[in-house]
PDB file of C-alpha atoms in Angstrom:
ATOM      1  CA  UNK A1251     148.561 107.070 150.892  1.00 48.00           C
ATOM      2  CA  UNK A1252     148.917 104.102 148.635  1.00 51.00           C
ATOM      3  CA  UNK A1253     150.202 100.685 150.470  1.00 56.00           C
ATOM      4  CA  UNK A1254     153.439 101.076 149.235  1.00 58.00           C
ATOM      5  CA  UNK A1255     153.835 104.892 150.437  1.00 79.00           C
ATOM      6  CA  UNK A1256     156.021 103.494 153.463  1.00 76.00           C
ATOM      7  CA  UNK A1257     159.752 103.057 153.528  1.00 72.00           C
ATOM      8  CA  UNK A1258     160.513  99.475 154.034  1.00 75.00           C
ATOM      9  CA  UNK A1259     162.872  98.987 157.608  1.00 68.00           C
ATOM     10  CA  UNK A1260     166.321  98.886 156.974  1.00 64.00           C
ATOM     11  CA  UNK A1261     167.846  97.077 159.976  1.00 60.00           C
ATOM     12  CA  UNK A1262     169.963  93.869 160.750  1.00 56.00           C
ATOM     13  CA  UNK A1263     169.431  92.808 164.648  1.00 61.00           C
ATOM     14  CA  UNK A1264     172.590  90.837 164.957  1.00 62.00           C
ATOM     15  CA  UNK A1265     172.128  90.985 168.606  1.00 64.00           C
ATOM     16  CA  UNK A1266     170.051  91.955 171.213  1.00 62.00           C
ATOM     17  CA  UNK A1267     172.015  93.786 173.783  1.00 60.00           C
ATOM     18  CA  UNK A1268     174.158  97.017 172.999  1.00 66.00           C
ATOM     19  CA  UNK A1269     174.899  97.707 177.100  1.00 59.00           C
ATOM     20  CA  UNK A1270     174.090 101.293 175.665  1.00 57.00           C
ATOM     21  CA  UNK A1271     171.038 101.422 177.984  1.00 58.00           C
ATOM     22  CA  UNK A1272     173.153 100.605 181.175  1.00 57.00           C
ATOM     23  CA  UNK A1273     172.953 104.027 182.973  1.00 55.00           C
ATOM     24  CA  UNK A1274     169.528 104.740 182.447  1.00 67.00           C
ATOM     25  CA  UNK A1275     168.786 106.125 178.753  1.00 66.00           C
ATOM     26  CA  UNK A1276     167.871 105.330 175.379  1.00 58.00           C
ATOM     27  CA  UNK A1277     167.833 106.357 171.619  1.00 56.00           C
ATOM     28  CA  UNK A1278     165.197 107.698 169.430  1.00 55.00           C
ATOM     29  CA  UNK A1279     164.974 106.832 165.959  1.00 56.00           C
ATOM     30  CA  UNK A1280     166.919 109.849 165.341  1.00 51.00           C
ATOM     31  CA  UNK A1281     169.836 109.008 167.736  1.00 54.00           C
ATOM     32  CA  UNK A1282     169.183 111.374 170.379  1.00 63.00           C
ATOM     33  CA  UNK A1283     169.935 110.076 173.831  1.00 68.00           C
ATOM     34  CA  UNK A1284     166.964 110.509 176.244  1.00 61.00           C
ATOM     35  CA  UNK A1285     166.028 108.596 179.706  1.00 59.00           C
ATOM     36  CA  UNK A1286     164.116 105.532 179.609  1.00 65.00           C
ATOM     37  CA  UNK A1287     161.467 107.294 181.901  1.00 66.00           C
ATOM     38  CA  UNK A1288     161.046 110.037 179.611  1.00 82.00           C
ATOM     39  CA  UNK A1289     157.054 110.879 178.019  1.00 87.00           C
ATOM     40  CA  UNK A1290     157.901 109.778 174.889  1.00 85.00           C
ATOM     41  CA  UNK A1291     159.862 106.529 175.602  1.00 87.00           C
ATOM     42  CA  UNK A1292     156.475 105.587 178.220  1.00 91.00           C
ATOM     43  CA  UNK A1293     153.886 106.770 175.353  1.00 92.00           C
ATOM     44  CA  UNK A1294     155.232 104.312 172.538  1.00 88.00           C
ATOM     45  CA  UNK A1295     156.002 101.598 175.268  1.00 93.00           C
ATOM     46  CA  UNK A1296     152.329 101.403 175.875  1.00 97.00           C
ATOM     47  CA  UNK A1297     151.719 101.543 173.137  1.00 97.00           C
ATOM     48  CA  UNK A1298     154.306  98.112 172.795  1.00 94.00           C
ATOM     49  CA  UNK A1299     152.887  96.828 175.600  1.00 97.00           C
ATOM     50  CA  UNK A1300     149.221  97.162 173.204  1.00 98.00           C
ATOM     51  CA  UNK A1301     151.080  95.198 170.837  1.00 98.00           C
ATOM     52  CA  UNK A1302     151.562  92.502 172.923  1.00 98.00           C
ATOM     53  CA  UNK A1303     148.189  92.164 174.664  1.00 98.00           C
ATOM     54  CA  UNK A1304     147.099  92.208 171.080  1.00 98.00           C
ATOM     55  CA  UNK A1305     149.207  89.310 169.880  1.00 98.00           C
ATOM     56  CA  UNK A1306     147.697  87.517 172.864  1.00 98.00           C
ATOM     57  CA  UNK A1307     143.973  87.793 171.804  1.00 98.00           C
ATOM     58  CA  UNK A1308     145.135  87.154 167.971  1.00 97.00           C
ATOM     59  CA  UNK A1309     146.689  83.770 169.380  1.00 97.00           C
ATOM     60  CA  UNK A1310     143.140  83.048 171.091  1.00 97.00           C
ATOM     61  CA  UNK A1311     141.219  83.803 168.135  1.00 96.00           C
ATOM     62  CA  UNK A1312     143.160  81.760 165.556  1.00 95.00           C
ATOM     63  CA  UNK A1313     142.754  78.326 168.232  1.00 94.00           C
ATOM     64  CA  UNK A1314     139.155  79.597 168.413  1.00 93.00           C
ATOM     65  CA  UNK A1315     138.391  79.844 164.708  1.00 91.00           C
ATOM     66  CA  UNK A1316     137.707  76.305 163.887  1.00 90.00           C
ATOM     67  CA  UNK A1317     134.854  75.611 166.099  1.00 89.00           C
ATOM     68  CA  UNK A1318     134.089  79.282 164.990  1.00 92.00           C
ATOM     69  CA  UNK A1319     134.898  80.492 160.949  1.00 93.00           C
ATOM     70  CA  UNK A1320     133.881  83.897 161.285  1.00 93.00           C
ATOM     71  CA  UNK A1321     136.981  84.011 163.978  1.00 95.00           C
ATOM     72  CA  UNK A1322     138.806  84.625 161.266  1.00 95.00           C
ATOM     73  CA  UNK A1323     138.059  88.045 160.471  1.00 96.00           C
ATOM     74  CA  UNK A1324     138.694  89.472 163.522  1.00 97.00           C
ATOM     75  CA  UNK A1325     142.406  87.447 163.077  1.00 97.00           C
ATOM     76  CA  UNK A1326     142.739  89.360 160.175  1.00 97.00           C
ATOM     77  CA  UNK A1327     142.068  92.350 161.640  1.00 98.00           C
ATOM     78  CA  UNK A1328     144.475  92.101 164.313  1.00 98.00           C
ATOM     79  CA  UNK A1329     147.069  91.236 162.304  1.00 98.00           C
ATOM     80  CA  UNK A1330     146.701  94.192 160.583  1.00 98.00           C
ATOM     81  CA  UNK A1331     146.037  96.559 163.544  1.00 98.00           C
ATOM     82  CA  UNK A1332     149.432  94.901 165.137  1.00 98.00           C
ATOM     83  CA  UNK A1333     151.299  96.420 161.700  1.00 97.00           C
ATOM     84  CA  UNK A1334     149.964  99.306 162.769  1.00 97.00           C
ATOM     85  CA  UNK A1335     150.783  99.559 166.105  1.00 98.00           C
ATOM     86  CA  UNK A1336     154.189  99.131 165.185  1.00 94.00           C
ATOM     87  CA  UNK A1337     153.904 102.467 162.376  1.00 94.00           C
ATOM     88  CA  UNK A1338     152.255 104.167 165.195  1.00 96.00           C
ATOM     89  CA  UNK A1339     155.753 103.386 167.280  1.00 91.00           C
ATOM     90  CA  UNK A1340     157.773 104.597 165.075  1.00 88.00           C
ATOM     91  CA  UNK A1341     155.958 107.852 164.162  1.00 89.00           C
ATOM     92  CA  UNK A1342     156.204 108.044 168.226  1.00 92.00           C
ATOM     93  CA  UNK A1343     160.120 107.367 168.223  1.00 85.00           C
ATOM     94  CA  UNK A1344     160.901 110.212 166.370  1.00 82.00           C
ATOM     95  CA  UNK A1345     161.870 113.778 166.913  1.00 76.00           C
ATOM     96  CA  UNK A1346     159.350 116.190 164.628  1.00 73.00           C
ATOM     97  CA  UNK A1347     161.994 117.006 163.018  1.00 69.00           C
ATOM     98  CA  UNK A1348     164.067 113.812 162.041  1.00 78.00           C
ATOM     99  CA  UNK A1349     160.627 112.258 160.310  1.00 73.00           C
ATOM    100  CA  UNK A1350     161.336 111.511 157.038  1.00 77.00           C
ATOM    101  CA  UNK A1351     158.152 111.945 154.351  1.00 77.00           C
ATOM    102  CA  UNK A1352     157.765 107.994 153.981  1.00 81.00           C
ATOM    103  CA  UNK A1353     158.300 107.128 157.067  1.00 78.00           C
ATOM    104  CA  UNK A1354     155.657 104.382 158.669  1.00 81.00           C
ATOM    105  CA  UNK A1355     152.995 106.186 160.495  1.00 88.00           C
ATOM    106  CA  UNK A1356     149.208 106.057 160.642  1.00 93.00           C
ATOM    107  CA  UNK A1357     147.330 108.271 158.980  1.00 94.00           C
ATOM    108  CA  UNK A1358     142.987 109.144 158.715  1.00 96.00           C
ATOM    109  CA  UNK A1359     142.654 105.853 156.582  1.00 96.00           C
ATOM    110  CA  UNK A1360     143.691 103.325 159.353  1.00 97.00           C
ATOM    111  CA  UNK A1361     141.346 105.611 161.712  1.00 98.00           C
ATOM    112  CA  UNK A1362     138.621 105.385 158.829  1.00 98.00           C
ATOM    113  CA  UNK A1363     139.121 101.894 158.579  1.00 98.00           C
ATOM    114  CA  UNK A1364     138.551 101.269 162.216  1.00 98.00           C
ATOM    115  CA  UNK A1365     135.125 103.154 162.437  1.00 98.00           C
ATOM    116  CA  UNK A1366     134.108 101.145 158.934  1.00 98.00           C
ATOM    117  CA  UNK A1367     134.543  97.602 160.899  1.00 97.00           C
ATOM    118  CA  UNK A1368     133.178  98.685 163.874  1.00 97.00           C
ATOM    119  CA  UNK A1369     130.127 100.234 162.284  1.00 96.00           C
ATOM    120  CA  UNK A1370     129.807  96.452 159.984  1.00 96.00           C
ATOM    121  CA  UNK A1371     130.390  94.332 163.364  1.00 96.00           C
ATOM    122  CA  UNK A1372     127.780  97.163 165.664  1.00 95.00           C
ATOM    123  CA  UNK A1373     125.335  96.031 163.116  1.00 94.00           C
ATOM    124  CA  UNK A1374     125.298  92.017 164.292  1.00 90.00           C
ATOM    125  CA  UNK A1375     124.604  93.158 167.861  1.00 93.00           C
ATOM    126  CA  UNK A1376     122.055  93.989 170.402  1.00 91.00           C
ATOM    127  CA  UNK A1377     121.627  97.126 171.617  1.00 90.00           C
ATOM    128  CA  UNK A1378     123.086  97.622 174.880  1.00 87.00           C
ATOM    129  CA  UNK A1379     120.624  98.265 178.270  1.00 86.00           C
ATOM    130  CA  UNK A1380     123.875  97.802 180.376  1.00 90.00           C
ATOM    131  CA  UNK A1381     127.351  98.427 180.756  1.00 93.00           C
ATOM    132  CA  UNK A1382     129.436  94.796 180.100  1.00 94.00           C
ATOM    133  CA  UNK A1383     132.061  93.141 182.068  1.00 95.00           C
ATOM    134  CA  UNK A1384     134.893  91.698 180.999  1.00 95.00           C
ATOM    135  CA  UNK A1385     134.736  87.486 180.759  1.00 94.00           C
ATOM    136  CA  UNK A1386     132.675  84.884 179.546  1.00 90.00           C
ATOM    137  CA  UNK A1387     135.684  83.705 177.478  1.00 94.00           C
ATOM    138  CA  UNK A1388     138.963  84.310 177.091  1.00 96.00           C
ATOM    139  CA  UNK A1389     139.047  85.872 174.047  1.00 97.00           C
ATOM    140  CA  UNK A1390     136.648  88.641 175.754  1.00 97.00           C
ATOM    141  CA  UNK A1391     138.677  89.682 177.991  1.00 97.00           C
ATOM    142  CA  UNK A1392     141.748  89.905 176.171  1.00 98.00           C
ATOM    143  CA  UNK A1393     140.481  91.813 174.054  1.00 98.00           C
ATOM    144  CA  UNK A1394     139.135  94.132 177.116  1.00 98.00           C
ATOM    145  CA  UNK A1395     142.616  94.029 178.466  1.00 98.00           C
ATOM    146  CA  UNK A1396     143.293  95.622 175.243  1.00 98.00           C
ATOM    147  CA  UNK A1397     140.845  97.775 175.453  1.00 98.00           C
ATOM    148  CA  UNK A1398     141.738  99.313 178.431  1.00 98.00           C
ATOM    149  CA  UNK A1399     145.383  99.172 177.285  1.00 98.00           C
ATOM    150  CA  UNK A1400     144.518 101.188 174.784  1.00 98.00           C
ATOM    151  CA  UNK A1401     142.855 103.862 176.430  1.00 98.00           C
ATOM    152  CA  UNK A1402     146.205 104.467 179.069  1.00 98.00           C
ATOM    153  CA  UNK A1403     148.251 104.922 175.457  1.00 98.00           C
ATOM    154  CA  UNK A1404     145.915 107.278 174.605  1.00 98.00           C
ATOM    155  CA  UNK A1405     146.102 108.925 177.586  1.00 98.00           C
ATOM    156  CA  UNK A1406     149.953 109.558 177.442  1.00 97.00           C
ATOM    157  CA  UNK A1407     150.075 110.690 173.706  1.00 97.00           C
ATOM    158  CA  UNK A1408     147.738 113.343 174.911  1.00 97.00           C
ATOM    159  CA  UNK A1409     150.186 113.779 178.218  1.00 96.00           C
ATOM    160  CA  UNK A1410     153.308 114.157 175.477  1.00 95.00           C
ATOM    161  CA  UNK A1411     151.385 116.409 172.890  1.00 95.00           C
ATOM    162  CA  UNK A1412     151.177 118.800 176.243  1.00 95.00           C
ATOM    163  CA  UNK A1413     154.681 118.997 175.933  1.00 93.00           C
ATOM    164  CA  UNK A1414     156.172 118.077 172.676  1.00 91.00           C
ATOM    165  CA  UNK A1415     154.697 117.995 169.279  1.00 90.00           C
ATOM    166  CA  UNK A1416     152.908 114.624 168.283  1.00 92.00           C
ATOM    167  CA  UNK A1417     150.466 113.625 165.077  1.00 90.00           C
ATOM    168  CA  UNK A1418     146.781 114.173 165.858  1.00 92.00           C
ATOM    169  CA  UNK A1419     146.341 110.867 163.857  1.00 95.00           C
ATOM    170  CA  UNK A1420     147.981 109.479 166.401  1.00 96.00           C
ATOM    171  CA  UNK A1421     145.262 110.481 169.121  1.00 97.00           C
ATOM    172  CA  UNK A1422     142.648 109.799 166.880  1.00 97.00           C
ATOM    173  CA  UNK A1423     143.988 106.546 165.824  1.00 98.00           C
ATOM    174  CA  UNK A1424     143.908 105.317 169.581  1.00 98.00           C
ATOM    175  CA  UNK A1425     140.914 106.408 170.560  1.00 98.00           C
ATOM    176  CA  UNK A1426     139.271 104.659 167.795  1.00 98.00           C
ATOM    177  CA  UNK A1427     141.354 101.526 168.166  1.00 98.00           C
ATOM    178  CA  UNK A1428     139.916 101.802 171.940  1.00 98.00           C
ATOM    179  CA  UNK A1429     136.070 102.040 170.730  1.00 97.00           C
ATOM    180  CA  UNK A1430     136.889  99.189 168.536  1.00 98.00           C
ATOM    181  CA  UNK A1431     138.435  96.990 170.798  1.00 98.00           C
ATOM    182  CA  UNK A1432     135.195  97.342 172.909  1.00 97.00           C
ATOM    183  CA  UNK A1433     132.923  96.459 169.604  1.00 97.00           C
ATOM    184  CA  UNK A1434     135.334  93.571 168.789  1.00 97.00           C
ATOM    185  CA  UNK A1435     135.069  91.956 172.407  1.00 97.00           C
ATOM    186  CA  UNK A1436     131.285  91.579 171.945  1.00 96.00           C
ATOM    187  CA  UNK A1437     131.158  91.022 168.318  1.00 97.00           C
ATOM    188  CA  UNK A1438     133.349  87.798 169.484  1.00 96.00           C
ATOM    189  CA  UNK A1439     130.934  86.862 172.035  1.00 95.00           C
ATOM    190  CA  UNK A1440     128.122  86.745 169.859  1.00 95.00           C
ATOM    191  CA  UNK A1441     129.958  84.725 166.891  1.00 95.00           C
ATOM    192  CA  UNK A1442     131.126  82.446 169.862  1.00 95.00           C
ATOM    193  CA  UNK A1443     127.431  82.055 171.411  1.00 95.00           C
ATOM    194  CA  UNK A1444     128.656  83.080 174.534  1.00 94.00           C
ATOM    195  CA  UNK A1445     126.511  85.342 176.633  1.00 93.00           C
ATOM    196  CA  UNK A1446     127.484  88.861 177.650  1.00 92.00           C
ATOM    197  CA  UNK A1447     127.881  89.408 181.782  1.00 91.00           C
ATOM    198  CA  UNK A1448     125.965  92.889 182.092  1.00 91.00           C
ATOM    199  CA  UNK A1449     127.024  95.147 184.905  1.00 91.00           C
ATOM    200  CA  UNK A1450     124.471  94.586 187.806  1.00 90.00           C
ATOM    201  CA  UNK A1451     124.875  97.021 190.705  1.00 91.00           C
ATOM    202  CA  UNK A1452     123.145  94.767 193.016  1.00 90.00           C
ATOM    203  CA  UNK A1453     124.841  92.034 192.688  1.00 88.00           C
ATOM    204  CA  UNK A1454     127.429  93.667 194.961  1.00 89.00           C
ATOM    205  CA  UNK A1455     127.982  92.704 198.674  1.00 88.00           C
ATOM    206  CA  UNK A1456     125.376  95.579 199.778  1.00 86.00           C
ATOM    207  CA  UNK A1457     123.119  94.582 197.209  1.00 81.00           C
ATOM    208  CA  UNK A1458     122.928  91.027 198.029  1.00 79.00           C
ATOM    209  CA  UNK A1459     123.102  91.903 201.754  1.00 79.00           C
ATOM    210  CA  UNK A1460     120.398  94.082 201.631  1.00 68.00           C
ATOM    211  CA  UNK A1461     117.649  91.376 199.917  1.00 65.00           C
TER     212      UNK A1461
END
Protein backbone atom coordinates (compact mmCIF):
# COMPACT_ATOMS: atom_id res chain seq x y z
CA UNK A 1 0.00 0.00 0.00
CA UNK A 2 1.14 3.47 -0.80
CA UNK A 3 1.02 6.10 2.33
CA UNK A 4 -1.90 7.59 1.14
CA UNK A 5 -3.90 4.13 0.66
CA UNK A 6 -5.80 5.00 4.06
CA UNK A 7 -9.04 6.86 4.42
CA UNK A 8 -8.43 9.92 6.39
CA UNK A 9 -10.91 9.89 9.92
CA UNK A 10 -13.92 11.64 9.49
CA UNK A 11 -15.05 12.58 13.02
CA UNK A 12 -15.85 15.79 15.13
CA UNK A 13 -15.52 14.92 19.10
CA UNK A 14 -17.69 17.71 20.30
CA UNK A 15 -17.85 15.97 23.54
CA UNK A 16 -16.71 13.30 25.44
CA UNK A 17 -19.58 11.59 27.07
CA UNK A 18 -22.66 10.12 25.08
CA UNK A 19 -24.20 8.24 28.54
CA UNK A 20 -24.63 5.52 25.72
CA UNK A 21 -22.23 3.25 27.68
CA UNK A 22 -24.31 3.54 30.99
CA UNK A 23 -25.70 -0.06 31.19
CA UNK A 24 -22.78 -1.85 30.30
CA UNK A 25 -22.10 -1.84 26.35
CA UNK A 26 -20.47 -0.24 23.58
CA UNK A 27 -20.29 0.37 19.74
CA UNK A 28 -18.09 -0.96 17.11
CA UNK A 29 -17.05 1.02 14.31
CA UNK A 30 -19.89 -0.42 12.55
CA UNK A 31 -22.58 0.53 15.17
CA UNK A 32 -23.27 -2.72 16.57
CA UNK A 33 -23.96 -2.70 20.27
CA UNK A 34 -21.77 -5.22 22.18
CA UNK A 35 -20.68 -5.38 26.10
CA UNK A 36 -17.74 -3.60 27.23
CA UNK A 37 -16.34 -7.04 28.49
CA UNK A 38 -16.68 -8.58 25.25
CA UNK A 39 -13.13 -10.28 23.33
CA UNK A 40 -13.03 -7.80 20.97
CA UNK A 41 -13.67 -4.60 23.03
CA UNK A 42 -10.60 -6.24 25.70
CA UNK A 43 -8.28 -7.15 22.52
CA UNK A 44 -8.15 -3.47 21.03
CA UNK A 45 -8.20 -1.99 24.66
CA UNK A 46 -4.87 -3.57 25.18
CA UNK A 47 -3.97 -2.87 22.61
CA UNK A 48 -4.96 1.15 23.81
CA UNK A 49 -3.58 0.53 26.85
CA UNK A 50 -0.02 -0.31 24.42
CA UNK A 51 -0.61 3.00 23.15
CA UNK A 52 -0.32 4.60 26.18
CA UNK A 53 2.64 2.81 27.79
CA UNK A 54 4.13 3.73 24.49
CA UNK A 55 3.50 7.46 24.67
CA UNK A 56 5.13 7.14 28.08
CA UNK A 57 8.58 5.80 26.88
CA UNK A 58 8.32 8.31 23.70
CA UNK A 59 8.00 11.18 26.44
CA UNK A 60 11.27 9.65 28.18
CA UNK A 61 13.15 9.40 25.12
CA UNK A 62 12.54 12.89 23.69
CA UNK A 63 13.85 14.50 27.54
CA UNK A 64 16.61 11.91 27.06
CA UNK A 65 17.75 12.84 23.57
CA UNK A 66 19.86 15.80 24.27
CA UNK A 67 22.40 14.34 26.48
CA UNK A 68 21.85 11.43 23.92
CA UNK A 69 21.23 12.35 19.77
CA UNK A 70 20.80 9.00 18.63
CA UNK A 71 17.54 9.12 21.13
CA UNK A 72 16.03 10.42 18.46
CA UNK A 73 15.51 7.61 16.29
CA UNK A 74 13.94 5.50 18.49
CA UNK A 75 11.40 8.87 19.05
CA UNK A 76 10.78 8.56 15.62
CA UNK A 77 10.03 5.25 15.69
CA UNK A 78 7.54 5.40 18.30
CA UNK A 79 5.80 7.96 16.91
CA UNK A 80 5.25 6.05 14.11
CA UNK A 81 4.52 2.67 15.79
CA UNK A 82 1.83 4.80 18.04
CA UNK A 83 0.04 5.66 14.34
CA UNK A 84 -0.01 2.32 14.07
CA UNK A 85 -1.34 1.14 17.02
CA UNK A 86 -4.14 3.25 16.47
CA UNK A 87 -4.76 1.48 12.52
CA UNK A 88 -4.32 -1.70 14.32
CA UNK A 89 -7.51 -0.44 16.65
CA UNK A 90 -9.50 0.26 14.21
CA UNK A 91 -8.96 -2.81 11.97
CA UNK A 92 -9.85 -4.46 15.59
CA UNK A 93 -13.16 -2.29 15.99
CA UNK A 94 -14.70 -3.59 13.15
CA UNK A 95 -17.03 -6.35 12.18
CA UNK A 96 -15.33 -8.47 9.02
CA UNK A 97 -17.82 -7.43 7.31
CA UNK A 98 -18.34 -3.56 7.81
CA UNK A 99 -14.36 -3.02 6.78
CA UNK A 100 -14.24 -0.83 4.14
CA UNK A 101 -11.12 -1.44 1.42
CA UNK A 102 -9.19 1.80 2.71
CA UNK A 103 -9.79 1.53 5.89
CA UNK A 104 -6.56 2.08 8.41
CA UNK A 105 -5.09 -1.22 9.23
CA UNK A 106 -1.61 -2.72 9.30
CA UNK A 107 -0.51 -4.66 6.81
CA UNK A 108 3.15 -7.06 6.07
CA UNK A 109 5.03 -3.65 5.49
CA UNK A 110 4.66 -2.23 9.09
CA UNK A 111 5.57 -5.99 10.21
CA UNK A 112 8.56 -5.80 7.60
CA UNK A 113 9.48 -2.62 8.84
CA UNK A 114 9.72 -3.76 12.39
CA UNK A 115 12.08 -6.81 11.70
CA UNK A 116 14.29 -4.20 9.32
CA UNK A 117 14.97 -1.87 12.59
CA UNK A 118 15.37 -4.49 14.80
CA UNK A 119 17.79 -6.39 12.61
CA UNK A 120 19.87 -2.50 12.09
CA UNK A 121 19.66 -1.84 16.06
CA UNK A 122 20.62 -6.15 16.89
CA UNK A 123 23.65 -5.22 14.97
CA UNK A 124 25.06 -2.39 17.71
CA UNK A 125 24.74 -5.01 20.45
CA UNK A 126 26.37 -7.73 22.34
CA UNK A 127 25.38 -10.97 22.12
CA UNK A 128 23.39 -12.06 24.93
CA UNK A 129 24.89 -14.93 27.66
CA UNK A 130 21.80 -14.04 29.87
CA UNK A 131 18.34 -13.28 30.06
CA UNK A 132 17.93 -9.17 31.05
CA UNK A 133 15.89 -7.50 33.61
CA UNK A 134 14.02 -4.74 33.32
CA UNK A 135 15.82 -1.24 34.86
CA UNK A 136 18.87 0.54 34.77
CA UNK A 137 16.89 3.55 33.48
CA UNK A 138 13.72 4.55 32.98
CA UNK A 139 13.48 4.49 29.57
CA UNK A 140 14.36 0.56 29.89
CA UNK A 141 11.78 -0.34 31.55
CA UNK A 142 9.16 1.44 29.90
CA UNK A 143 9.89 0.18 27.14
CA UNK A 144 9.78 -3.48 28.92
CA UNK A 145 6.45 -2.50 30.30
CA UNK A 146 5.69 -2.27 26.73
CA UNK A 147 7.06 -5.13 25.94
CA UNK A 148 5.22 -7.20 28.04
CA UNK A 149 2.12 -5.14 27.17
CA UNK A 150 2.49 -6.17 24.03
CA UNK A 151 2.74 -9.70 24.36
CA UNK A 152 -0.93 -9.86 26.61
CA UNK A 153 -2.44 -7.98 23.20
CA UNK A 154 -1.10 -10.55 21.38
CA UNK A 155 -2.33 -12.99 23.40
CA UNK A 156 -6.07 -11.88 23.13
CA UNK A 157 -6.07 -11.30 19.27
CA UNK A 158 -5.14 -14.91 19.19
CA UNK A 159 -8.02 -15.56 22.09
CA UNK A 160 -10.61 -13.52 19.54
CA UNK A 161 -9.35 -15.15 16.19
CA UNK A 162 -10.57 -18.52 18.23
CA UNK A 163 -13.79 -17.12 17.98
CA UNK A 164 -14.33 -14.48 15.45
CA UNK A 165 -12.46 -13.69 12.35
CA UNK A 166 -9.39 -11.25 12.79
CA UNK A 167 -6.31 -10.18 10.22
CA UNK A 168 -3.28 -12.44 10.58
CA UNK A 169 -1.31 -9.12 10.13
CA UNK A 170 -2.64 -8.30 13.07
CA UNK A 171 -0.94 -11.30 15.04
CA UNK A 172 2.03 -10.93 13.20
CA UNK A 173 2.21 -7.29 13.64
CA UNK A 174 2.21 -7.78 17.56
CA UNK A 175 4.38 -10.29 17.90
CA UNK A 176 6.95 -8.44 16.07
CA UNK A 177 6.20 -5.15 17.78
CA UNK A 178 6.86 -7.45 21.05
CA UNK A 179 10.45 -8.75 19.72
CA UNK A 180 11.12 -5.21 18.94
CA UNK A 181 10.23 -3.65 21.96
CA UNK A 182 12.74 -6.09 23.63
CA UNK A 183 15.63 -5.00 20.93
CA UNK A 184 14.66 -1.31 21.46
CA UNK A 185 15.00 -1.51 25.42
CA UNK A 186 18.66 -2.57 25.03
CA UNK A 187 19.52 -0.74 21.97
CA UNK A 188 18.59 2.35 24.44
CA UNK A 189 20.79 1.14 27.07
CA UNK A 190 23.71 0.93 25.05
CA UNK A 191 23.24 4.51 23.25
CA UNK A 192 22.63 5.70 26.94
CA UNK A 193 25.92 3.90 28.39
CA UNK A 194 23.96 2.34 30.84
CA UNK A 195 24.74 -1.23 31.74
CA UNK A 196 22.35 -4.12 31.23
CA UNK A 197 21.18 -6.03 34.77
CA UNK A 198 21.54 -9.80 33.54
CA UNK A 199 19.30 -12.33 35.19
CA UNK A 200 21.42 -14.05 37.98
CA UNK A 201 19.70 -17.03 39.61
CA UNK A 202 21.81 -16.79 42.59
CA UNK A 203 21.36 -13.71 43.49
CA UNK A 204 18.05 -14.89 44.96
CA UNK A 205 17.38 -15.32 48.75
CA UNK A 206 18.48 -19.19 48.47
CA UNK A 207 21.30 -18.29 46.48
CA UNK A 208 22.72 -15.76 48.70
CA UNK A 209 21.69 -17.87 51.73
CA UNK A 210 23.33 -20.72 50.62
CA UNK A 211 27.13 -18.95 50.10
Amino acid sequence: MSKDSFDTPRLAINRVYTRQGDHGDTGLAGGQRVPKDSLRIETYGVVDELNAFLGVARATVTEAAPASPQLAILAAILLRVQHELFNLGSILATLPEDVHPKQARVTIAEVSQLEKEMDRMNEDLPPLRSFVLPGGSRLNAELHIGRTVCRRAERVCVALGRVEAVPGEAVQYLNRLSDALFVWSRWASHVMGVPETLWEPNQSATGLTDR
